[in-house]
Every structure is written in C-alpha cells, then in structure tokens.
Amino acid sequence: MTAKDEQLGGAERIVRSALCVGVGSLFLAFTPPASVTPEGWRVLAIFVAVITAFILRPFPMGPVVLFGVIACAATGSLDLDQALSGYGEKVVWLVVSAFLLAGAVRDSGLGRRAALMLVRKFGRSTLGVAYAQAAAELLLGPLVPSNTARGGGILAPISDSLSRALGSEPGVSSEKAGTFLTLVGAHCNLVTAAMFLTGMAANPLFATTAREVYGVAMDDWTTWALAMIVPGLVSLALLPLFLYFLVRPTITDGRPAQALAQSELERLGPWTRAEKILAFIFAGMIFLWSLKAWGPLVGIELKPDTTMVALLGVCACLIANVQPWKRMTHDAATWDTLIWLGGLLTMATALKDLGVIDAFANRANGLFDGTPMLITLIGLALVYFYSMYAFSMLTAHITAMASVFLAIALAAGAPGMLAVPLFAAFSNLCACTTNYSTGPVILYFGLGHVSAGTWFRVGFLVSLLHMAVWIPVGLLWWRLLGWW
Amino acid sequence: MTAKDEQLGGAERIVRSALCVGVGSLFLAFTPPASVTPEGWRVLAIFVAVITAFILRPFPMGPVVLFGVIACAATGSLDLDQALSGYGEKVVWLVVSAFLLAGAVRDSGLGRRAALMLVRKFGRSTLGVAYAQAAAELLLGPLVPSNTARGGGILAPISDSLSRALGSEPGVSSEKAGTFLTLVGAHCNLVTAAMFLTGMAANPLFATTAREVYGVAMDDWTTWALAMIVPGLVSLALLPLFLYFLVRPTITDGRPAQALAQSELERLGPWTRAEKILAFIFAGMIFLWSLKAWGPLVGIELKPDTTMVALLGVCACLIANVQPWKRMTHDAATWDTLIWLGGLLTMATALKDLGVIDAFANRANGLFDGTPMLITLIGLALVYFYSMYAFSMLTAHITAMASVFLAIALAAGAPGMLAVPLFAAFSNLCACTTNYSTGPVILYFGLGHVSAGTWFRVGFLVSLLHMAVWIPVGLLWWRLLGWW
C-alpha cells in the first residue's frame, strides 16, 4: 500500500491541490454542531482535505498526511506535541516492525521459496496451482504486512511465471491459465489481508478507530486472527473453485508449472542460514502472539503485547544478522508508512477527542429505530463495502469511511464484537470490486492476463461470494465465540 | 554522526555484546539508593549497557538503542507506550526535519555552491581560503544539522580539492596547504556544531537533558543561537589564524584555489530553480526562528515553535517539489537518527522520571561546599571536555556524561543559564581532541593531509584556544545577557 509517486505537471498539481484545500475549506463555512469544538471542526476540515487529496493525489500519501498534521498544528487546532503523538503510538510501531520483518522475508528469499514449495507440492493440476497460491498467501499473510509487498512483490511475479510455464502468454493465450491464476492471486491476497491484523498496513488504523468509536479491542493480533480464521479459511477454500468455474482455464494439467517450481527450487539450493533463522523467528513470533489464545488453557497467563512481539522479532533479526541495520534504514516503504500511519492516527484520535465522531453518532441516533439491528448493520456494511468503487486506495477508504460507519452502527445498537469484525473484514475484501483498488490488485492487473472488463465483472461476482460467505459464516462464528 | 556499520566477525560480535550485557548487569548487583525505584535502577543498568555498546560497537548505534528500549519494556521497567513515547517528541522531529532539509541542500548542490562562492570571493591567499572555509561552515551550520553531512559530505571534499589545487598532495606535500586547510575545516566544523541547536544531531538531546536536569530551556533555536553567537564568532575568527601559526602552509598564494572555485562555479552554471527556492525557504525559516529574538522589539509577539518551523520548511520543499518525497523516504541517515535519538530521549526521560538523576544530584550535594561556584563549574566543565578522549562519538559522550555533570553542577549551585550553555558548547568543541571523535573529523583525517601525531598535538592546542575563548567570552556574554 505504498503511495505511488505520480508524475504530475506543475499546473495540474496546483489545480488538484487547490481543489483539496477548497473542499476542506467548504466545511469551515458551516457552523459546527454544538458538541463539536471549533478546533474539532477545523481538524475535520483538514481531514476532509486530506481524504480529497488521497483521491485526487496532487502529492503522494506521505506528504499529504504530513501537510494535514502540520496544518492541524499551525492553525492551533492541535498542540504540536499532540500532532506528533501518533508517531509514538504502539500500532504505528507494530506496522513499522512488521514492514522491517517483511523486508527480511523478501530479501532472504524465504517468501519465494515457500510459494514455490507449495506449487511443487500441490501443482499437479491448474486448480492445484491455484490452491498452492492461496496457501502461499495464507502462509505469508501473517508475516508480510504490506499486501502490496506480499502480493505484488513476492507472489505476483511467481503467478506470472507459472502462467507462462503453462503456455499462457498475456493477451495472446491468457485463457489457458493466466486469467485464472492472476485472479486467484489477486483475490486471495485480499482475503489474507483481512485475516490478520498484520495482513494489511491500514488494519491497525481500522482497529484503533474501532477502539475509539466502539471501545472494542480488535487491536491485538490474536483477537483479530481468531475473528477471521473461520470465515477466512472458508473463503480461501471456495475462491479458487469459484474462479475456476467463472474463468475456467483451458489448460488443466499443472505439471509444467510444477516442473518450473522444481527447477527454481533447485536453483535456490538448500535453505540458507538466514532463511532458517527467519523461519524460526517467525515461528517464535506466532507462538508468542497466539499465547493469549491458548496460554490460559495450559495455565500460562503471560499475554505479550502484539507490538512488543513484533519489535522482539526485529531485534532478533538484527542480533542474528539476518537483516542488517543498513538494509532496514534504507527500506523507504517502511518510513513512508510511518509518516502516513502516524499522522492519520493523530487525526483520527483528535476527531474522537474533539467530539466530531460523537456528533456523527448522535446525529445517527434514532435514525434506524424500528428496523431490526441486524438488517441495519448488514445494510450499512453493504454500503461501506460498495462505496469502495469510489476509492483508489484501501487506506483512503478506511480513513474516510470507517469511523462514520462504525459510529452509525453503534447508534443503531449493533454490538461491538459483531460490527467491528464485520467492518474489519469488509475493509479489505471490498478491494475486489475494481482493478485500481490497492497496490497488489494494480500489479496483478498490470501483468496483462486479465482485461479490465473481465476484472470488473469477476470482481463483482467475487463480491457476491464474499457476502454469501462472510455474512453467514462470520455472524455465526462470532456468535459461537460469544461475542454478541 | 551516522552510526558506522562495522564489519564484525560473529565471534567478536558475541564477545563484545556479552561484555556490554555484563557491564550493565553489574549494576543490578548493587542496591539502588533509596530514592531510585527498582524500575529506575533497571533502566540505568540498560542505559549503561547501551553506552558500553556505543564504545565497543558490537552493533551500529540504531540497533543498540532499539535493543535498549525493548529491554526497558520487556523487563517491565517501562510500559511499551512509555518506551515508544520518544518517537513522538518534538525535538526528535526537529532533527528529522532538519535531516530531510539537509538532504535537499546536498542534493540541490546549494551547499557546494555557497562554499565555492566564498572561496572565489575570499581566496586570494591560503589564509583567505581558510577563512572562506570557516565562513562556509558558519553559513551551512544552521541548515545542515548533521555535522558529518556538513563537514564530511559537503565541505571536506571541497577542502581536499582546494589543497590539491594549491599543489598539495596528501602525504607528499601536505605542508604546502593540505595540513592547514584540513585542520581548519575539521575544527571550524566543531565550532559551528556548537553554535546552532541544529548544528549537530545530538544537540537537541543535550538540550532535553538540560531541561530535565536543570529546568532550563535551551531547546529552542533562538536561545541556543543567542548563547553561542558571540563566543562562536570570536572562535571562528581566531581559529584559522591560530592554525596558520601552528601549521603554517608553505604556499601562501591562494589564487589557484580561487581559479578552481571559479571554474567549478562555471561548471555548475546559473542557480537552478531548486537552489533559488531552497535559499528562499531557508531564509524564511531563519526569519521565523529568529522572530522570537527581534519580534517583540517591533511589536510582534508571535513565537513559532522551533520544530514547527522546521516541519514547515520540509512541507515547503515538498510543495515546491524541490526535494521529492521519494528521496526523503530513501534518506537512510534520517531514519537511523530517528531510531537512536527517539530511543535515547525515552531512556534519558525515564532516568529523570524514575529518580536516577536526582539521586546523582543528591549524592553530589555538599561535595563542593566551600569551593567558589565558578571554580567548581569550570573544573567540572574541564573534566567533561577532556573525558572525550575516552569516547569515539560525540553522541555517546553526551549520552553518558551530560546528565551526570549537569546534575553535579546543579548541586554545586551553578546557575542554569551559565552551566547549560557552557556544557552545550563543550559537548561539541571537545571533539577537537582526537582524530576519531566524530564523523567529519574521521573523514577529514581520512583525507591523509594530516598525520595522527600532528592531529593529536594540534587538537590539544586547539582545546586550549577553546578554553581561552569560550570560558571568558562565554561567561561575560551570558552575564551581559543577564542569564546569571
């Protein structure tokens, strides 16, 4: 989910910037509701300008958030201390740590090796290759927090090679396997993004928003994973088959892909020291992260903090010299994410603290009286999901919509541990709708195996599958957990 | 002052790491003073291990600080929230902003052009070239906060070219001009490092320590600059002449260097758009920074925050597209500094909050009863200064020594606005002592124009000059300001 540095001409940049400032300024023309302080209203205006800038993109995401934070401080809406406080937040450092670890997975070749091993194992048929892709996403989901890095950086190039190994060339013979495998890769990426707090860079932002609006704690690794494991696995199990029927590959024998995986693995040679240590470190991290879930069953009451575990992982990588410090400090995507995530958190917190979110919730209060809660909630979730058509970035969608929709759901009386996991999942799954929704989708689409028309048509059908899976299975599972 | 990534063998790394942990653990064998909490004592032990690691360097500075911060959290000595709070501190973002701006000065070529223009103007004699170097340091001091980037990155290569233009080859004919110009470059760098809060990366760390120990506010740009302007200018005026007599160059005609500067400037061509805008942005920043000093005289009461101004400068660079975001996120030195500075601040704050610093001060209380305060203070300052012989890094020296010495000075009754500026200046000037004291010194020494013996001999004599200048002029100036 790194911001893309678009090449804009000076004039176009100025026009777009002016539009963003204009949209934000519009808000200042209105009188704020009584419960909102003037400072809160100014932060809201700046926040709206920031979201507009996410859509119009006069600048990449990092600078836009930085401008927003500085504007909050310069207008006296926030103290500078408050404005910078997001950069000391635990969730920000969870994401920073996870990005640094993802760099180690990428640089060591561990992610690539894992994917190739799965293809070698399960790739006898084209459908098997697709399930190997899904399994690779599931394996890497907890480890590589940027879905762009995971899908676009590690798995999309492998998906492309596998298609070509099956004789499928982009645009020429995509129907052989390329269209199918590309769509499997892209859509499975979004499911694993939904399944783990560290599956997508903006998930912690959603979790923090949920804690602020609802007071619900989905911001630890275990609770999130527990919420998503059942609907996520059902979703991953059905998706390749569903797509198999939608865009059936004309090649069904996967053995050339299997052979490619085999030869690539031979080229990689035996596991390196770095790969072995990394696998061990990740096993340790997942052990510690999941301790909260199974520890009490065996009498262990230790509940290590999610961020703490990730930071220990980073330290372990440094101590074992798996990833040198120099590489980490050169990892531009990490520092870009630090800037935008920290700044967005600051603004989200300020909107809550200054009464803006409560004002929205109050406005929505009573709006759905008489409608059964579940109907209202599902209706809201559907609008939240399909509003993604208007966004070109998952983070922008979450930033703009999550707090408002959660506030309305709260006002409609939806229990927190029902509404929050549902919106959390939809925050990621909604990217199935378009071919420009998030980094890996753009990258998979860019491989050229799928036409834009097909992408939109299949994307819509996949969205229906998500509804058919996540709403019943999710609701049932969260009920079984006693969450609502 | 970036940490250097040393190539260490595994065994050596392990031995050194074990030593650091061992030294820290030693502390745990002692009972803490009554006023220090067990948490505070553990933080102190970790802190001592960190400083030991700065000296033994089993890892670069960034990871060492990270290990320290995580150790504080993992041992329950600090909450993880507290442990990460340093990354939301204003001074940290002052330094981050200043580093990002320094990148723009370097990449745009503005720093190089300024230095060359000064040589062209004043370089008729070798002594004139030296004063041009001093003037370039003075000009770049407020703009380039890493003294390594300023001295080593921009000015040392120019100094080397100028020496060669005067026919001085390292080791062969250094006496012609190279020894002289190299020493002028290195020692002036340390003076300008002392003159500005943004002159050296660890100055804000010192300022924060001073605020915590003494409650004295030297952590805004204006107060620091005001404190240092008079002794700093005297120092810069005398240094080239002093060195001229110590290591008199055999070539006194500077015109070949002047001609080189002229031809280099011709090669650079007219000022680029980026250079012009940057010069304008910096003029604006210094205008805003200094507003606090002269604003009240003309009836302007606006006192913009030092960090705010620096962040506005960064935003201006982004908006004017002088330095694109991509370059900023790839600036590894910035993010390295963020990690170590934020972590050190956290630990320094914790040592104060948990009673460790006060315990030191109490222990020192009454120690100097009967000795006149000024004698005690100057004695302490001398010990602080010359203890730098034991350190290989200004930051490590400040981290290890500043809070203790300030606490003792406080106990000895020295007024804050006398002790703090004196120790602030000495924190930088003390690097004159050795050829391994800080990045630019190492780089200047590495040019090969000065033998190690000469460097130590001249360094000691320069330290005497600093004493002769900064103690009387500084004390008098701060008295004139009514600070004590």
mmCIF file of N, CA, C and O in Angstrom, chain B residues 99-117 140 143-144 153-154 264-265 267-282 317 320-324 327-328 331:
data_model
loop_
_atom_site.group_PDB
_atom_site.id
_atom_site.type_symbol
_atom_site.label_atom_id
_atom_site.label_comp_id
_atom_site.label_asym_id
_atom_site.label_seq_id
_atom_site.Cartn_x
_atom_site.Cartn_y
_atom_site.Cartn_z
ATOM 1 N N PHE B 99 17.283 16.941 9.060
ATOM 2 C CA PHE B 99 17.988 15.984 8.197
ATOM 3 C C PHE B 99 17.382 15.967 6.794
ATOM 4 O O PHE B 99 18.095 15.898 5.795
ATOM 5 N N LEU B 100 16.055 15.995 6.718
ATOM 6 C CA LEU B 100 15.411 15.966 5.404
ATOM 7 C C LEU B 100 15.761 17.235 4.620
ATOM 8 O O LEU B 100 16.023 17.181 3.413
ATOM 9 N N LEU B 101 15.817 18.366 5.328
ATOM 10 C CA LEU B 101 16.206 19.613 4.666
ATOM 11 C C LEU B 101 17.665 19.560 4.241
ATOM 12 O O LEU B 101 18.028 20.023 3.156
ATOM 13 N N ALA B 102 18.506 18.977 5.106
ATOM 14 C CA ALA B 102 19.921 18.855 4.750
ATOM 15 C C ALA B 102 20.083 18.043 3.469
ATOM 16 O O ALA B 102 20.936 18.341 2.635
ATOM 17 N N GLY B 103 19.247 17.028 3.309
ATOM 18 C CA GLY B 103 19.277 16.240 2.079
ATOM 19 C C GLY B 103 19.002 17.110 0.871
ATOM 20 O O GLY B 103 19.646 16.971 -0.180
ATOM 21 N N ALA B 104 18.067 18.050 1.024
ATOM 22 C CA ALA B 104 17.749 18.949 -0.085
ATOM 23 C C ALA B 104 18.925 19.871 -0.395
ATOM 24 O O ALA B 104 19.260 20.105 -1.559
ATOM 25 N N VAL B 105 19.594 20.376 0.669
ATOM 26 C CA VAL B 105 20.766 21.240 0.466
ATOM 27 C C VAL B 105 21.857 20.486 -0.289
ATOM 28 O O VAL B 105 22.476 21.001 -1.220
ATOM 29 N N ARG B 106 22.047 19.236 0.101
ATOM 30 C CA ARG B 106 23.084 18.420 -0.536
ATOM 31 C C ARG B 106 22.701 18.089 -1.982
ATOM 32 O O ARG B 106 23.460 18.344 -2.905
ATOM 33 N N ASP B 107 21.492 17.555 -2.166
ATOM 34 C CA ASP B 107 21.108 17.098 -3.496
ATOM 35 C C ASP B 107 20.985 18.239 -4.496
ATOM 36 O O ASP B 107 21.248 18.063 -5.681
ATOM 37 N N SER B 108 20.566 19.411 -4.006
ATOM 38 C CA SER B 108 20.398 20.533 -4.936
ATOM 39 C C SER B 108 21.739 21.146 -5.317
ATOM 40 O O SER B 108 21.826 21.886 -6.294
ATOM 41 N N GLY B 109 22.788 20.865 -4.536
ATOM 42 C CA GLY B 109 24.086 21.468 -4.819
ATOM 43 C C GLY B 109 24.248 22.849 -4.204
ATOM 44 O O GLY B 109 25.278 23.496 -4.380
ATOM 45 N N LEU B 110 23.233 23.293 -3.453
ATOM 46 C CA LEU B 110 23.283 24.631 -2.866
ATOM 47 C C LEU B 110 24.458 24.787 -1.897
ATOM 48 O O LEU B 110 25.155 25.812 -1.904
ATOM 49 N N GLY B 111 24.691 23.768 -1.069
ATOM 50 C CA GLY B 111 25.775 23.839 -0.088
ATOM 51 C C GLY B 111 27.120 23.982 -0.766
ATOM 52 O O GLY B 111 27.948 24.819 -0.388
ATOM 53 N N ARG B 112 27.323 23.180 -1.814
ATOM 54 C CA ARG B 112 28.579 23.214 -2.546
ATOM 55 C C ARG B 112 28.782 24.573 -3.214
ATOM 56 O O ARG B 112 29.869 25.149 -3.161
ATOM 57 N N ARG B 113 27.715 25.080 -3.801
ATOM 58 C CA ARG B 113 27.819 26.367 -4.482
ATOM 59 C C ARG B 113 28.190 27.473 -3.490
ATOM 60 O O ARG B 113 29.059 28.314 -3.769
ATOM 61 N N ALA B 114 27.549 27.473 -2.334
ATOM 62 C CA ALA B 114 27.826 28.509 -1.332
ATOM 63 C C ALA B 114 29.291 28.477 -0.935
ATOM 64 O O ALA B 114 29.954 29.532 -0.875
ATOM 65 N N ALA B 115 29.828 27.277 -0.698
ATOM 66 C CA ALA B 115 31.228 27.161 -0.292
ATOM 67 C C ALA B 115 32.154 27.669 -1.395
ATOM 68 O O ALA B 115 33.121 28.406 -1.134
ATOM 69 N N LEU B 116 31.851 27.288 -2.634
ATOM 70 C CA LEU B 116 32.717 27.699 -3.748
ATOM 71 C C LEU B 116 32.682 29.220 -3.936
ATOM 72 O O LEU B 116 33.708 29.846 -4.243
ATOM 73 N N MET B 117 31.496 29.807 -3.758
ATOM 74 C CA MET B 117 31.392 31.256 -3.907
ATOM 75 C C MET B 117 32.244 31.978 -2.873
ATOM 76 O O MET B 117 32.879 33.003 -3.167
ATOM 77 N N LEU B 140 26.483 27.213 6.570
ATOM 78 C CA LEU B 140 25.763 25.939 6.494
ATOM 79 C C LEU B 140 25.397 25.387 7.870
ATOM 80 O O LEU B 140 24.556 24.504 7.982
ATOM 81 N N LEU B 143 21.824 25.112 8.670
ATOM 82 C CA LEU B 143 21.000 24.435 7.672
ATOM 83 C C LEU B 143 21.212 22.928 7.632
ATOM 84 O O LEU B 143 20.305 22.180 7.276
ATOM 85 N N VAL B 144 22.436 22.504 7.923
ATOM 86 C CA VAL B 144 22.748 21.079 7.803
ATOM 87 C C VAL B 144 23.049 20.533 9.196
ATOM 88 O O VAL B 144 24.125 20.758 9.737
ATOM 89 N N GLY B 153 30.333 15.502 4.195
ATOM 90 C CA GLY B 153 29.625 15.333 2.924
ATOM 91 C C GLY B 153 29.796 16.481 1.967
ATOM 92 O O GLY B 153 29.946 16.286 0.763
ATOM 93 N N ILE B 154 29.784 17.708 2.489
ATOM 94 C CA ILE B 154 29.834 18.872 1.588
ATOM 95 C C ILE B 154 31.222 19.505 1.584
ATOM 96 O O ILE B 154 31.825 19.685 0.527
ATOM 97 N N GLU B 264 34.773 25.650 -11.186
ATOM 98 C CA GLU B 264 33.713 24.756 -10.688
ATOM 99 C C GLU B 264 32.359 25.462 -10.741
ATOM 100 O O GLU B 264 31.343 24.866 -11.087
ATOM 101 N N LEU B 265 32.371 26.742 -10.379
ATOM 102 C CA LEU B 265 31.116 27.512 -10.401
ATOM 103 C C LEU B 265 30.619 27.669 -11.829
ATOM 104 O O LEU B 265 29.419 27.601 -12.102
ATOM 105 N N ARG B 267 31.136 25.519 -14.155
ATOM 106 C CA ARG B 267 30.598 24.211 -14.497
ATOM 107 C C ARG B 267 29.182 24.033 -13.916
ATOM 108 O O ARG B 267 28.314 23.428 -14.545
ATOM 109 N N LEU B 268 28.968 24.567 -12.719
ATOM 110 C CA LEU B 268 27.638 24.463 -12.103
ATOM 111 C C LEU B 268 26.599 25.280 -12.863
ATOM 112 O O LEU B 268 25.410 24.971 -12.832
ATOM 113 N N GLY B 269 27.067 26.360 -13.546
ATOM 114 C CA GLY B 269 26.127 27.190 -14.302
ATOM 115 C C GLY B 269 25.284 28.064 -13.401
ATOM 116 O O GLY B 269 25.577 28.207 -12.202
ATOM 117 N N PRO B 270 24.251 28.671 -13.977
ATOM 118 C CA PRO B 270 23.424 29.572 -13.175
ATOM 119 C C PRO B 270 22.673 28.814 -12.090
ATOM 120 O O PRO B 270 22.525 27.602 -12.150
ATOM 121 N N TRP B 271 22.209 29.552 -11.085
ATOM 122 C CA TRP B 271 21.430 28.968 -10.000
ATOM 123 C C TRP B 271 20.240 28.208 -10.574
ATOM 124 O O TRP B 271 19.524 28.721 -11.433
ATOM 125 N N THR B 272 20.020 26.995 -10.085
ATOM 126 C CA THR B 272 18.846 26.245 -10.546
ATOM 127 C C THR B 272 17.620 26.726 -9.780
ATOM 128 O O THR B 272 17.729 27.390 -8.747
ATOM 129 N N ARG B 273 16.455 26.332 -10.302
ATOM 130 C CA ARG B 273 15.182 26.647 -9.647
ATOM 131 C C ARG B 273 15.205 26.103 -8.202
ATOM 132 O O ARG B 273 14.856 26.806 -7.254
ATOM 133 N N ALA B 274 15.668 24.860 -8.050
ATOM 134 C CA ALA B 274 15.662 24.248 -6.723
ATOM 135 C C ALA B 274 16.546 25.033 -5.758
ATOM 136 O O ALA B 274 16.176 25.273 -4.605
ATOM 137 N N GLU B 275 17.710 25.468 -6.217
ATOM 138 C CA GLU B 275 18.616 26.211 -5.338
ATOM 139 C C GLU B 275 17.991 27.525 -4.901
ATOM 140 O O GLU B 275 18.070 27.903 -3.723
ATOM 141 N N LYS B 276 17.371 28.216 -5.854
ATOM 142 C CA LYS B 276 16.760 29.508 -5.516
ATOM 143 C C LYS B 276 15.654 29.322 -4.491
ATOM 144 O O LYS B 276 15.583 30.029 -3.485
ATOM 145 N N ILE B 277 14.775 28.347 -4.749
ATOM 146 C CA ILE B 277 13.655 28.128 -3.828
ATOM 147 C C ILE B 277 14.170 27.728 -2.447
ATOM 148 O O ILE B 277 13.706 28.212 -1.427
ATOM 149 N N LEU B 278 15.171 26.848 -2.437
ATOM 150 C CA LEU B 278 15.722 26.399 -1.152
ATOM 151 C C LEU B 278 16.314 27.558 -0.374
ATOM 152 O O LEU B 278 16.095 27.669 0.841
ATOM 153 N N ALA B 279 17.066 28.420 -1.062
ATOM 154 C CA ALA B 279 17.652 29.577 -0.384
ATOM 155 C C ALA B 279 16.537 30.415 0.228
ATOM 156 O O ALA B 279 16.639 30.898 1.371
ATOM 157 N N PHE B 280 15.442 30.551 -0.520
ATOM 158 C CA PHE B 280 14.293 31.317 -0.045
ATOM 159 C C PHE B 280 13.658 30.642 1.178
ATOM 160 O O PHE B 280 13.343 31.300 2.174
ATOM 161 N N ILE B 281 13.483 29.320 1.095
ATOM 162 C CA ILE B 281 12.883 28.584 2.212
ATOM 163 C C ILE B 281 13.738 28.727 3.468
ATOM 164 O O ILE B 281 13.239 28.968 4.564
ATOM 165 N N PHE B 282 15.057 28.617 3.303
ATOM 166 C CA PHE B 282 15.934 28.724 4.476
ATOM 167 C C PHE B 282 15.918 30.129 5.050
ATOM 168 O O PHE B 282 15.923 30.307 6.270
ATOM 169 N N CYS B 317 9.442 22.426 0.944
ATOM 170 C CA CYS B 317 10.275 21.707 -0.033
ATOM 171 C C CYS B 317 9.438 20.724 -0.845
ATOM 172 O O CYS B 317 9.639 20.559 -2.049
ATOM 173 N N ALA B 320 6.962 22.759 -3.174
ATOM 174 C CA ALA B 320 7.667 23.355 -4.309
ATOM 175 C C ALA B 320 8.390 22.301 -5.141
ATOM 176 O O ALA B 320 9.028 22.624 -6.136
ATOM 177 N N ASN B 321 8.276 21.049 -4.708
ATOM 178 C CA ASN B 321 8.902 19.945 -5.427
ATOM 179 C C ASN B 321 10.416 20.129 -5.554
ATOM 180 O O ASN B 321 11.030 19.750 -6.546
ATOM 181 N N VAL B 322 11.016 20.738 -4.527
ATOM 182 C CA VAL B 322 12.468 20.910 -4.510
ATOM 183 C C VAL B 322 13.128 19.573 -4.190
ATOM 184 O O VAL B 322 14.165 19.229 -4.741
ATOM 185 N N GLN B 323 12.513 18.859 -3.294
ATOM 186 C CA GLN B 323 13.014 17.538 -2.914
ATOM 187 C C GLN B 323 11.803 16.603 -2.896
ATOM 188 O O GLN B 323 10.903 16.796 -2.086
ATOM 189 N N PRO B 324 11.740 15.636 -3.810
ATOM 190 C CA PRO B 324 10.545 14.778 -3.832
ATOM 191 C C PRO B 324 10.505 13.841 -2.626
ATOM 192 O O PRO B 324 11.531 13.548 -2.008
ATOM 193 N N ARG B 327 12.814 10.762 -2.451
ATOM 194 C CA ARG B 327 14.179 10.983 -1.957
ATOM 195 C C ARG B 327 14.185 11.012 -0.434
ATOM 196 O O ARG B 327 15.092 10.490 0.212
ATOM 197 N N MET B 328 13.188 11.676 0.130
ATOM 198 C CA MET B 328 13.157 11.795 1.585
ATOM 199 C C MET B 328 13.000 10.430 2.251
ATOM 200 O O MET B 328 13.678 10.140 3.232
ATOM 201 N N ASP B 331 16.163 8.473 2.507
ATOM 202 C CA ASP B 331 17.289 9.076 3.214
ATOM 203 C C ASP B 331 17.562 8.278 4.494
ATOM 204 O O ASP B 331 17.101 8.617 5.583
#
